[in-house]
Amino acid sequence: MSVTIKNEGEIELMREAGRILASVHQNLGREIKPGMSTLDVDRLGEEMIRSYGCEPSFKNYCGYPASICVSVNEEVVHGIPRADHILQEGDIVSLDAGVIYKGYHSDAARTVGVGEISREAQWLIERTRLSFFQGMKKAVAGNHLFDISGAIGDFAESFGYGVVRDLVGHGIGSNLHEEPEIPNFRIRWPHRGIKLRPGMTLAVEPMINMGSPEVLWLDDEWTVVTEDLSLSAHYENTILITDGKPEILSLTEDEKQAGFLELF
Ligand code: MF3
Ligand code: CO
């Protein structure tokens, strides 16, 4: 399958999927407290997704056993929720969720603090979010895909962070994962990636480590951790390439208005 261009009807469904996912993240993020298990987080998230009449995209996807990927501290992505993994004050937790609305997916991730967290952790989370928006400045029709990748990676690396290379973003639509793959680091000329065209829908998802970019897979075959056990943050949205600025489908109205797009 090649990179698909969505029609207006498909785009409207992806907008609704994105709106729903944005509010799932907003509501779930507010519920994160010390003493909860990562399984509690998954149950709550799944309930929220279903309350909107959506299906969780991740449940049983390639055998993944939960609805929300809950990745704590040095866990980068794909943490498997567990009743015996209790969130502690000072932890950071990456929440990755996907919803299916009338056959169309939206995929987004946020990293949030549990209670009070260190300044270094706050900076990592905020700069990971900002790296995504640096990418968005390049997510314009006529540019090439790896312009986005380079802008994300250069920004994150300017703080000395390690940009995960072994995992990438992806196209999205009636499948959770579609072409193309979207790296989060600068790719050397002459490779530019595909040309961006209106109607492409992409999940852009920087995964940024406080230390080394190297990651390992745990024996559960899902959980990805930093090799040096440094903290890691994740920020992801589903976006639409348009004739102008990208439309970021998985933000709340408040997020869109509260200066999230001041970069433009
Ligand atoms: N955002 C992640 C991704 O794009 C979520 C997939 S987790 C899985 O790969 F369980 F669904 F695989
Ligand atoms: Co994704």
Coordinates of N, CA, C and O in Angstrom, one line a residue, residues 19 29 37 47 61 66 76 80 95 97 106 146 154 160 169 194 219 222 238 240 243-244 253 264:
R19 N -11.0 14.8 17.7 CA -11.6 15.5 18.8 C -11.9 14.6 20.0 O -11.7 15.0 21.1
G29 N -5.5 12.5 31.6 CA -4.3 13.2 32.2 C -4.7 13.7 33.6 O -3.9 13.7 34.5
S37 N -2.6 2.2 39.9 CA -1.8 1.2 39.1 C -1.9 1.6 37.6 O -2.8 2.3 37.2
E47 N -12.5 2.9 29.2 CA -13.9 3.3 29.5 C -14.2 4.6 28.8 O -15.3 4.8 28.2
Y61 N -4.1 -5.3 19.0 CA -3.3 -4.9 17.8 C -2.0 -5.7 17.9 O -1.2 -5.5 18.8
A66 N -3.7 -4.3 25.8 CA -4.4 -3.3 26.5 C -4.9 -2.2 25.6 O -4.6 -2.3 24.4
V76 N 9.9 3.9 27.4 CA 9.8 4.9 26.3 C 8.4 4.8 25.7 O 7.7 5.9 25.7
I80 N 3.1 -2.1 29.2 CA 1.9 -2.9 29.3 C 1.3 -2.6 30.7 O 2.0 -2.8 31.7
L95 N 1.3 8.4 28.2 CA 0.0 7.8 27.9 C -0.2 7.8 26.4 O -0.2 8.9 25.8
A97 N -2.6 6.6 23.3 CA -3.9 6.0 23.0 C -4.3 6.2 21.6 O -3.9 7.2 20.9
S106 N -7.5 7.6 15.1 CA -6.7 8.8 15.5 C -5.7 8.2 16.6 O -6.1 7.3 17.4
F146 N 10.9 14.4 5.3 CA 12.1 14.5 6.2 C 12.4 15.9 6.7 O 13.3 16.1 7.6
D154 N 16.6 18.1 15.3 CA 17.6 19.2 15.6 C 17.2 19.9 16.9 O 18.1 20.2 17.7
G160 N 20.8 18.5 24.2 CA 21.6 17.3 24.6 C 20.8 16.1 24.8 O 21.3 15.1 25.3
G169 N 7.2 7.6 13.6 CA 5.8 7.9 13.4 C 5.3 7.2 12.1 O 6.1 6.5 11.4
I194 N 9.0 11.5 1.0 CA 7.9 11.8 0.0 C 7.6 13.3 0.1 O 7.8 14.0 1.1
D219 N 11.6 -8.3 28.1 CA 11.2 -9.7 27.7 C 9.7 -9.9 27.4 O 9.3 -10.9 26.8
W222 N 7.1 -6.1 24.4 CA 6.5 -4.8 24.0 C 7.2 -3.6 24.6 O 7.6 -2.7 23.9
T238 N -2.2 13.2 15.7 CA -2.6 12.9 14.3 C -2.8 14.2 13.6 O -3.6 15.1 14.1
L240 N -3.3 16.6 9.7 CA -3.7 16.6 8.3 C -2.9 17.6 7.6 O -2.8 18.8 8.0
D243 N -3.5 22.8 2.4 CA -2.8 23.8 1.5 C -2.1 24.8 2.3 O -1.2 25.6 1.7
G244 N -2.4 25.0 3.6 CA -1.7 25.9 4.4 C -1.0 25.3 5.6 O -0.3 24.3 5.5
E253 N -10.0 22.0 21.6 CA -10.2 23.4 21.2 C -9.4 24.3 22.1 O -8.7 25.3 21.6
F264 N 3.2 29.4 14.8 CA 2.9 29.9 13.4 C 2.8 31.4 13.4 O 2.2 31.9 12.7

